[in-house]
PDB file of C-alpha atoms in Angstrom:
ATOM      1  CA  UNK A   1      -7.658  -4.286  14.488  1.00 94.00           C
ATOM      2  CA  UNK A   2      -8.860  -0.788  12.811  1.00 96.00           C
ATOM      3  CA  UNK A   3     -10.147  -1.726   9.519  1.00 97.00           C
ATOM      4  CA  UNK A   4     -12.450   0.516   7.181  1.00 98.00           C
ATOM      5  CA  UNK A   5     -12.755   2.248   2.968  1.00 98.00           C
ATOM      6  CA  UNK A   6     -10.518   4.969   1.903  1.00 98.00           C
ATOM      7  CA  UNK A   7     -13.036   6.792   0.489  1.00 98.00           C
ATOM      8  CA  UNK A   8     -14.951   7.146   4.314  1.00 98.00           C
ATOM      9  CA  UNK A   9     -11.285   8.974   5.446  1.00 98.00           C
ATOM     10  CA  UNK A  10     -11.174  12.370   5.267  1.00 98.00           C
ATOM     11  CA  UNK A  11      -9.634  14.039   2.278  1.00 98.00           C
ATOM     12  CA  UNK A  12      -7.720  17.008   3.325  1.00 98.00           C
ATOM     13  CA  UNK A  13      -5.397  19.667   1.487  1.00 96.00           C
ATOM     14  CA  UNK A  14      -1.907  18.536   0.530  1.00 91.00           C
ATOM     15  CA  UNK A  15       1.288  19.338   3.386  1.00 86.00           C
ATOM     16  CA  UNK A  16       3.131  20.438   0.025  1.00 92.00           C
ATOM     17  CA  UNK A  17       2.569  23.535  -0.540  1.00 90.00           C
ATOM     18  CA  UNK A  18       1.898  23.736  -4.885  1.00 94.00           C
ATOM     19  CA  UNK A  19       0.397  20.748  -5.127  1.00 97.00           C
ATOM     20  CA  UNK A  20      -2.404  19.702  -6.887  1.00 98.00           C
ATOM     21  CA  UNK A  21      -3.444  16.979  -4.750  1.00 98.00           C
ATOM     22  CA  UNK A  22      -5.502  16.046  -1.720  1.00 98.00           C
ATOM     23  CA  UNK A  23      -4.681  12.933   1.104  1.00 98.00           C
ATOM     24  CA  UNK A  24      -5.986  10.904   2.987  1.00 98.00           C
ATOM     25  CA  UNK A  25      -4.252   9.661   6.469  1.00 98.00           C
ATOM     26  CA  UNK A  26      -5.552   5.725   6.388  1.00 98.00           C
ATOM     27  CA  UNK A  27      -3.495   4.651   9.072  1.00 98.00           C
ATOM     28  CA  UNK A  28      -1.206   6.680  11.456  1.00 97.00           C
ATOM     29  CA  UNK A  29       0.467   7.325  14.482  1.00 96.00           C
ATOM     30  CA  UNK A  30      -3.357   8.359  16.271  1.00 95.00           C
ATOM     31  CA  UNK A  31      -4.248   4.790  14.990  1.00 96.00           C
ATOM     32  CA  UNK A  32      -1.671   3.100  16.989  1.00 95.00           C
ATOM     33  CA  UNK A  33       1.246   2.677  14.189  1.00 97.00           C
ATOM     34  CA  UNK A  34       4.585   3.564  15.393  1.00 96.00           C
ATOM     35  CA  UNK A  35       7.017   2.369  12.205  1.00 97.00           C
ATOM     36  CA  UNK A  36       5.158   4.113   9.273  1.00 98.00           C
ATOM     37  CA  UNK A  37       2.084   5.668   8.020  1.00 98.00           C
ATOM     38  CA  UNK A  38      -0.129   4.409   4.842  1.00 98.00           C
ATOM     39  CA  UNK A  39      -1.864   7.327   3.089  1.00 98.00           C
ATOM     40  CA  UNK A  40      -3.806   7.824  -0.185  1.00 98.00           C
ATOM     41  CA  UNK A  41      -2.751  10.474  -2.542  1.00 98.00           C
ATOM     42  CA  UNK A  42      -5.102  11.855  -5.598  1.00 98.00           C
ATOM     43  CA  UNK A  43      -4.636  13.946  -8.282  1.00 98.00           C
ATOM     44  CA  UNK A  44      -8.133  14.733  -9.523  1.00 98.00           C
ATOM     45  CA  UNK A  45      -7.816  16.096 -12.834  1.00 98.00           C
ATOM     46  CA  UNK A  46      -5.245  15.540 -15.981  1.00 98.00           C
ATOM     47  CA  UNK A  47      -2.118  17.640 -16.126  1.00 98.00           C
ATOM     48  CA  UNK A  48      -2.322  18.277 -12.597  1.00 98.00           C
ATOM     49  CA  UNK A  49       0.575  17.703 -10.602  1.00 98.00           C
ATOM     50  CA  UNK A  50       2.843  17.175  -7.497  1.00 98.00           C
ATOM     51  CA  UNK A  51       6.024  19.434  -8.210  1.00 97.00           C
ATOM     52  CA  UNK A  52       9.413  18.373  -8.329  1.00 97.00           C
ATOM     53  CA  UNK A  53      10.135  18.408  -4.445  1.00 97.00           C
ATOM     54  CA  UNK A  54      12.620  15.843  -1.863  1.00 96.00           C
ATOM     55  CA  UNK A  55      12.246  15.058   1.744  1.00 96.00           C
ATOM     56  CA  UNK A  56      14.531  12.969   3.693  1.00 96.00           C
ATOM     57  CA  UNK A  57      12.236   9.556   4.184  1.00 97.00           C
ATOM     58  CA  UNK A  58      11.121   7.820   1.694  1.00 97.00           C
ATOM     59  CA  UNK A  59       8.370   6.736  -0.024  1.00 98.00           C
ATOM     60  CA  UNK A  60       6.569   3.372  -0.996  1.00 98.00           C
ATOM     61  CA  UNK A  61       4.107   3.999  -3.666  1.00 98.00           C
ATOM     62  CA  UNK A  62       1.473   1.498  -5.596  1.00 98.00           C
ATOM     63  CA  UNK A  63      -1.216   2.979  -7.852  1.00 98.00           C
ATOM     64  CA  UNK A  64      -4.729   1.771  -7.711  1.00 98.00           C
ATOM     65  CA  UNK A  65      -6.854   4.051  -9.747  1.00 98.00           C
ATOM     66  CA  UNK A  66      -6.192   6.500 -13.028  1.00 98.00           C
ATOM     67  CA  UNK A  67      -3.365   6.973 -14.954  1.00 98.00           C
ATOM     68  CA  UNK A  68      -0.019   9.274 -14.423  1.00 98.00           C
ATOM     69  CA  UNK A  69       3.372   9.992 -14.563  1.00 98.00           C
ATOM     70  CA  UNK A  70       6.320   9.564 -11.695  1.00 98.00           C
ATOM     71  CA  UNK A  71       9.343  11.689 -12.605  1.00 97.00           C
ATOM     72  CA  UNK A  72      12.990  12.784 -10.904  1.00 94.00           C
ATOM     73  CA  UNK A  73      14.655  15.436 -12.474  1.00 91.00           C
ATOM     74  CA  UNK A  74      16.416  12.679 -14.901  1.00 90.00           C
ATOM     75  CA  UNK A  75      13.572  10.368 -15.294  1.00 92.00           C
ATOM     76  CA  UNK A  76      10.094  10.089 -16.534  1.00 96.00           C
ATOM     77  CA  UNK A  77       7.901   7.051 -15.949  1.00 97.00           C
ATOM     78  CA  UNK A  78       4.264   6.486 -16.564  1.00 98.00           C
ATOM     79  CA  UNK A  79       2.532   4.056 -14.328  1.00 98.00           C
ATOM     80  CA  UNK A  80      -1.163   2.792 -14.387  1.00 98.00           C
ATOM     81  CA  UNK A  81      -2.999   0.677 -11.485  1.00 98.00           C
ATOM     82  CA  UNK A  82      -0.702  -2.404 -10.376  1.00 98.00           C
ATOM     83  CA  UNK A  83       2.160  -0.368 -10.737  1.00 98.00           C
ATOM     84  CA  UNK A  84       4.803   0.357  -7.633  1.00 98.00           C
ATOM     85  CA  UNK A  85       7.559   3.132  -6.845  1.00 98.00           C
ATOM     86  CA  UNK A  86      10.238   3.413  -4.318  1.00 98.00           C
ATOM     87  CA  UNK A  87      11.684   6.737  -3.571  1.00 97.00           C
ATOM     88  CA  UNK A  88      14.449   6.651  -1.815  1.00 96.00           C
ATOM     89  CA  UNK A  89      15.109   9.238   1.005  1.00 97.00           C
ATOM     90  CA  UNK A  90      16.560  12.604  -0.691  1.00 97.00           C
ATOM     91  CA  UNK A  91      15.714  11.921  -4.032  1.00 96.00           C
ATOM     92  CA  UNK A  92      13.819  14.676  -5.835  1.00 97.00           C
ATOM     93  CA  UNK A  93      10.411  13.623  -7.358  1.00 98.00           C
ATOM     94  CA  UNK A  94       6.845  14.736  -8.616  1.00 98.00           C
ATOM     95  CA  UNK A  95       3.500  13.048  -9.990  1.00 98.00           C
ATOM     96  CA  UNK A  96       1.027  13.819 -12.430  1.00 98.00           C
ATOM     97  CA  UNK A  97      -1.876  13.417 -13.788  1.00 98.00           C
ATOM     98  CA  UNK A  98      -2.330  11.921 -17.409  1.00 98.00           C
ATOM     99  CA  UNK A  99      -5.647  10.676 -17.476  1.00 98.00           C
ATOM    100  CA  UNK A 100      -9.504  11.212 -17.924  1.00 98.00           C
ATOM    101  CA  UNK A 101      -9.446  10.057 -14.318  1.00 98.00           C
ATOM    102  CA  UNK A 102      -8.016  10.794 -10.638  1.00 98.00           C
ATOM    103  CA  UNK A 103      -5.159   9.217 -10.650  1.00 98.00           C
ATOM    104  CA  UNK A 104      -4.869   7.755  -7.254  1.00 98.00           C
ATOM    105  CA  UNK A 105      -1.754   5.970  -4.873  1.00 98.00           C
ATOM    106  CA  UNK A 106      -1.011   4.484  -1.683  1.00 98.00           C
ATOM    107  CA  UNK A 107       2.246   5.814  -0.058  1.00 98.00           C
ATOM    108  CA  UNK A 108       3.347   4.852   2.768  1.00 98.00           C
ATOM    109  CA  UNK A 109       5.876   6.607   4.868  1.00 98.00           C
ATOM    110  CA  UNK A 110       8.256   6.283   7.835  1.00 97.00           C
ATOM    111  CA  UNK A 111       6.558   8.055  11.057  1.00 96.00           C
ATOM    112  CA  UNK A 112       9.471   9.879  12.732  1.00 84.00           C
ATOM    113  CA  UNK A 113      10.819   8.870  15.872  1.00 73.00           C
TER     114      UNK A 113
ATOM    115  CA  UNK B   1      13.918   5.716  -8.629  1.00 94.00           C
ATOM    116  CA  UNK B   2      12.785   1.783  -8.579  1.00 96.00           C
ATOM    117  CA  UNK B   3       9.353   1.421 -10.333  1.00 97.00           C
ATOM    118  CA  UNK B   4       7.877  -1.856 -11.941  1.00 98.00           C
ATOM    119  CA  UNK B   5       4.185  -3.468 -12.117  1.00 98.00           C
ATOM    120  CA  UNK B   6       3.521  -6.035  -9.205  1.00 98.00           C
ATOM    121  CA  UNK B   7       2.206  -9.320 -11.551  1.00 98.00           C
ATOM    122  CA  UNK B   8       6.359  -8.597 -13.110  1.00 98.00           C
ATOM    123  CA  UNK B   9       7.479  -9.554  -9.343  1.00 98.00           C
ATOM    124  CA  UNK B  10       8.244 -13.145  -8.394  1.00 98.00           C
ATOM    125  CA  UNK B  11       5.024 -14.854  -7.110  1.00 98.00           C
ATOM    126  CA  UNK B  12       6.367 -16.765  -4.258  1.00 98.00           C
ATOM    127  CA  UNK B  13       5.162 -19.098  -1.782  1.00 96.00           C
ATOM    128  CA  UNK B  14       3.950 -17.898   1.810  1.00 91.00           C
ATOM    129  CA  UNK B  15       6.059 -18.002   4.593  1.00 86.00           C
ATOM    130  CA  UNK B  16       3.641 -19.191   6.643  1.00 92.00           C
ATOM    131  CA  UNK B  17       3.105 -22.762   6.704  1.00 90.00           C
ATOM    132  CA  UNK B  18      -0.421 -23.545   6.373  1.00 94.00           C
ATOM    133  CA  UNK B  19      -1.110 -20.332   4.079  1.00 97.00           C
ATOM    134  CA  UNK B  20      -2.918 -21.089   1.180  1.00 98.00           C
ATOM    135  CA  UNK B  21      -1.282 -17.654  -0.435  1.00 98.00           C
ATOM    136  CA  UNK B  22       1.145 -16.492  -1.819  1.00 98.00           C
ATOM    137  CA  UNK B  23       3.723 -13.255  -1.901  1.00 98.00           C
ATOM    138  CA  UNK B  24       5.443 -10.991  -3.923  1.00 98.00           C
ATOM    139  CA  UNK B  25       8.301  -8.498  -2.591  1.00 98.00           C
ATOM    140  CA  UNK B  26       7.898  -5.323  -4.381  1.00 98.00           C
ATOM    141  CA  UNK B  27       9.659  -3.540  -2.164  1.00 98.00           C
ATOM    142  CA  UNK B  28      12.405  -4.808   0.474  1.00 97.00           C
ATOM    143  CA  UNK B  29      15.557  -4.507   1.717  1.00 96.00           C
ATOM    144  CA  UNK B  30      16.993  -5.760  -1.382  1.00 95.00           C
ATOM    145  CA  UNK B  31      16.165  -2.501  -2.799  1.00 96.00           C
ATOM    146  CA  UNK B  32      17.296  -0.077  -0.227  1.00 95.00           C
ATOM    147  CA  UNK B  33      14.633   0.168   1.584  1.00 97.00           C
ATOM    148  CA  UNK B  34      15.527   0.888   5.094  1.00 96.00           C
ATOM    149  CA  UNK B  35      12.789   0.731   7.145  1.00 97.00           C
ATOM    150  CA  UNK B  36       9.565  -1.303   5.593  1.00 98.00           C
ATOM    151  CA  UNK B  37       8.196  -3.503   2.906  1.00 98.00           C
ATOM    152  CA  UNK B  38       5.483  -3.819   0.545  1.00 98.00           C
ATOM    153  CA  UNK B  39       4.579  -7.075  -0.237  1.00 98.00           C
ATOM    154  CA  UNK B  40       1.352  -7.865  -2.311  1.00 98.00           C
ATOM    155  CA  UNK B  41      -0.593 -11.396  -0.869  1.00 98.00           C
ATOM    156  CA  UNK B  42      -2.914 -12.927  -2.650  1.00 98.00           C
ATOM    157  CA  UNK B  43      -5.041 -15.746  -1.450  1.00 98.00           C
ATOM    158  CA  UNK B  44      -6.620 -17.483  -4.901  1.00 98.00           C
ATOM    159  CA  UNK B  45      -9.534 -19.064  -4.594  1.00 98.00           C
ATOM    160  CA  UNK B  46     -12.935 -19.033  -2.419  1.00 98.00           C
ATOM    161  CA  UNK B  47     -12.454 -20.324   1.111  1.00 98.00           C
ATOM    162  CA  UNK B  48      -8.578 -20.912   1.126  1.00 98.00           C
ATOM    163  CA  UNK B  49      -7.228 -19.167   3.937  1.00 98.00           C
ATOM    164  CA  UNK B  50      -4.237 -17.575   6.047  1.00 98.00           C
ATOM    165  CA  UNK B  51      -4.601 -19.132   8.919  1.00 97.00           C
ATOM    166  CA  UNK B  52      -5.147 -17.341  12.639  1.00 97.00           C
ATOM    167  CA  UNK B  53      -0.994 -16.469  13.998  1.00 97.00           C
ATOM    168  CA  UNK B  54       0.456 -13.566  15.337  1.00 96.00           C
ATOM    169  CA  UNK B  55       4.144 -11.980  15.373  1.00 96.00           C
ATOM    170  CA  UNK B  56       5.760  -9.497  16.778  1.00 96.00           C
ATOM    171  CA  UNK B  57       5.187  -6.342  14.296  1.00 97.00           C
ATOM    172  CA  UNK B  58       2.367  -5.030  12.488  1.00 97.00           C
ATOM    173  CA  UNK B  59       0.723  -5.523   9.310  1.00 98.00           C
ATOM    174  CA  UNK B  60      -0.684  -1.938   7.034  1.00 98.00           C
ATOM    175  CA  UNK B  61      -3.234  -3.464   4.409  1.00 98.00           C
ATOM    176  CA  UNK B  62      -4.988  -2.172   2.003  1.00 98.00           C
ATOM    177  CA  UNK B  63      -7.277  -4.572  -0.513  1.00 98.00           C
ATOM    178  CA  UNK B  64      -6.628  -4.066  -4.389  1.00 98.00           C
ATOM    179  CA  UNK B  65      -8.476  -7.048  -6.065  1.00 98.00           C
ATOM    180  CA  UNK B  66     -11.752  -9.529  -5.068  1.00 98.00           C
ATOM    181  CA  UNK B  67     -13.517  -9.904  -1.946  1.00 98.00           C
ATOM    182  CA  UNK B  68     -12.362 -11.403   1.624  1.00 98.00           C
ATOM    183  CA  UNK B  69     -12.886 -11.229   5.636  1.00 98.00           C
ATOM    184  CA  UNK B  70      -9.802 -10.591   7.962  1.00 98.00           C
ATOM    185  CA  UNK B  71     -10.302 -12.495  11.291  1.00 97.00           C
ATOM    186  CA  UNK B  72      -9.153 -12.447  14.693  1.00 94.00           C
ATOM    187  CA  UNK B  73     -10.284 -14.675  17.420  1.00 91.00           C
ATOM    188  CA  UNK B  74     -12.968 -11.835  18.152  1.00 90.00           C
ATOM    189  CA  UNK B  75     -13.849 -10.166  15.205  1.00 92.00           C
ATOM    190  CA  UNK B  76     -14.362 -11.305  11.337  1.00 96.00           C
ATOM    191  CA  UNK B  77     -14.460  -8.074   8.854  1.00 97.00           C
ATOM    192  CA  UNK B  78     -15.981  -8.159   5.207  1.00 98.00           C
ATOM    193  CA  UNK B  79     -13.030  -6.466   2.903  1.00 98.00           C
ATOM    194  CA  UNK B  80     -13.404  -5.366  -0.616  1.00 98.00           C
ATOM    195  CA  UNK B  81     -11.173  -3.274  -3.009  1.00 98.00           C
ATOM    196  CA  UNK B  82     -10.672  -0.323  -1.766  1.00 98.00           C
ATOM    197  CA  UNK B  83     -10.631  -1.332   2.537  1.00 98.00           C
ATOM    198  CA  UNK B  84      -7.499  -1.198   4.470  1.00 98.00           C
ATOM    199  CA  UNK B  85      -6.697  -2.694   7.877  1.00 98.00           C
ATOM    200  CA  UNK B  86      -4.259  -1.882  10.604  1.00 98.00           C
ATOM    201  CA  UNK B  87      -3.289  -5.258  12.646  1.00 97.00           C
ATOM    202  CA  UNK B  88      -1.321  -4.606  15.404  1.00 96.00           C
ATOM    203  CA  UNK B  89       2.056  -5.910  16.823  1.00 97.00           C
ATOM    204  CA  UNK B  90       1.246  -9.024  18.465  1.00 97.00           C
ATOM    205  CA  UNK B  91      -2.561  -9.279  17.392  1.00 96.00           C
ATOM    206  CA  UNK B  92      -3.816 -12.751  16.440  1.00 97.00           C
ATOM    207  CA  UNK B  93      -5.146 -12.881  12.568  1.00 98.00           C
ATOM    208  CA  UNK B  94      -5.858 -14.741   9.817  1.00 98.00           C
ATOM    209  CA  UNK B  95      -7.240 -14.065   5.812  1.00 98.00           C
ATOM    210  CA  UNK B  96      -9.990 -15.700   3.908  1.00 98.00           C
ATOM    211  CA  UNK B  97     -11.125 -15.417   0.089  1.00 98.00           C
ATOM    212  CA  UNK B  98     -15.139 -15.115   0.039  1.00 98.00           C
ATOM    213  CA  UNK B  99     -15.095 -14.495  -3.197  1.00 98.00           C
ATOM    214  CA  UNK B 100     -14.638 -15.904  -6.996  1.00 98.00           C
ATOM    215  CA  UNK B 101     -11.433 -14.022  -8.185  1.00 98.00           C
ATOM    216  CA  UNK B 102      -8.278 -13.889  -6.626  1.00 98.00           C
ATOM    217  CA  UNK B 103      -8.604 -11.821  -3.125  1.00 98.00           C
ATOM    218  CA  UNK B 104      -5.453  -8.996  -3.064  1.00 98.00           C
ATOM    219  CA  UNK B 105      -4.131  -6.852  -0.845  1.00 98.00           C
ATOM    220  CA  UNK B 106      -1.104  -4.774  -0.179  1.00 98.00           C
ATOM    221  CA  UNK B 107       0.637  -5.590   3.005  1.00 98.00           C
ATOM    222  CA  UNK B 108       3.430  -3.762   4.821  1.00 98.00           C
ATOM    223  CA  UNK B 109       5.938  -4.697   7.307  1.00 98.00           C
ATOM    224  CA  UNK B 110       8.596  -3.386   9.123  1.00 97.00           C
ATOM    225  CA  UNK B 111      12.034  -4.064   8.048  1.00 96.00           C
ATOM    226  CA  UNK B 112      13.816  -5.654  11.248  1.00 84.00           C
ATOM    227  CA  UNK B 113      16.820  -3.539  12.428  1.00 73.00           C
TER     228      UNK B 113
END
């Protein structure tokens, strides 16, 4: 069992290249997972974003801190802690920031095999 | 896109017999997800437990309400808001509330293929 706080992994520079974000690997392949990976995502400061980008895995989100804003090219939806997102694999998507607060997710991904 | 809030998700009772929890799907199958599910568990009240067992795929965790201790035969870990835990395939464990509120957490799964 590897247990431990989010806030004690480090936070390092987005993959994405444009956004205004940081992550945090919590659990991942190095740990011993070999389906999928659970990171934390944060956008510190309001307005900030993830841009409009698509990958082909998905993700599964669930927000636990601030306030923002999940969109596709044909949809905008604000979410707050509690809520959840699944993106499925090719669909376009971005985050931002709409609060006072980092706004801050777990998203977990498939690790490729 | 699929997006919702995880109290709006059927609370359901555990799988597990003996569990003194309960589940909620947010994300599964059912929704197109190919590879792994989030579930949210929540264990209500002090001292009711998830009892020790052990399957054949792992278990990504992260807590998001109240206070607990994840157990296996060898080791018992304090969890709060904000601590995640990787159980592996086949490792014995179990879940305890040690606190006065609901004790929360995220948990992930593989989807069998």
């Amino acid at each position: 069992m590897l247990t431990g706080h989010f806030k004690d992994v480090k936070e390092e520079a987005p993959p994405l290249p444009g956004a205004q974000s940081t992550i945090r690997w919590l659990i991942a392949g190095k740990d011993g997972a070999k389906n999928f990976a659970m990171r934390v995502i944060e956008i510190k400061h309001k307005a900030e974003k993830i841009p409009l980008h698509k990958h082909d895995y998905e993700h599964e989100t669930f927000v636990i801190a601030g306030k923002g804003k999940v969109f596709t090219r044909d949809i905008e939806q604000n979410v707050g802690v509690g809520d959840f997102a699944f993106i499925a694999p090719g669909e376009e998507h971005g985050f931002e920031n709409l609060g006072d607060e980092p706004f801050r997710f777990i998203c977990v991904i498939p690790i490729a095999k």
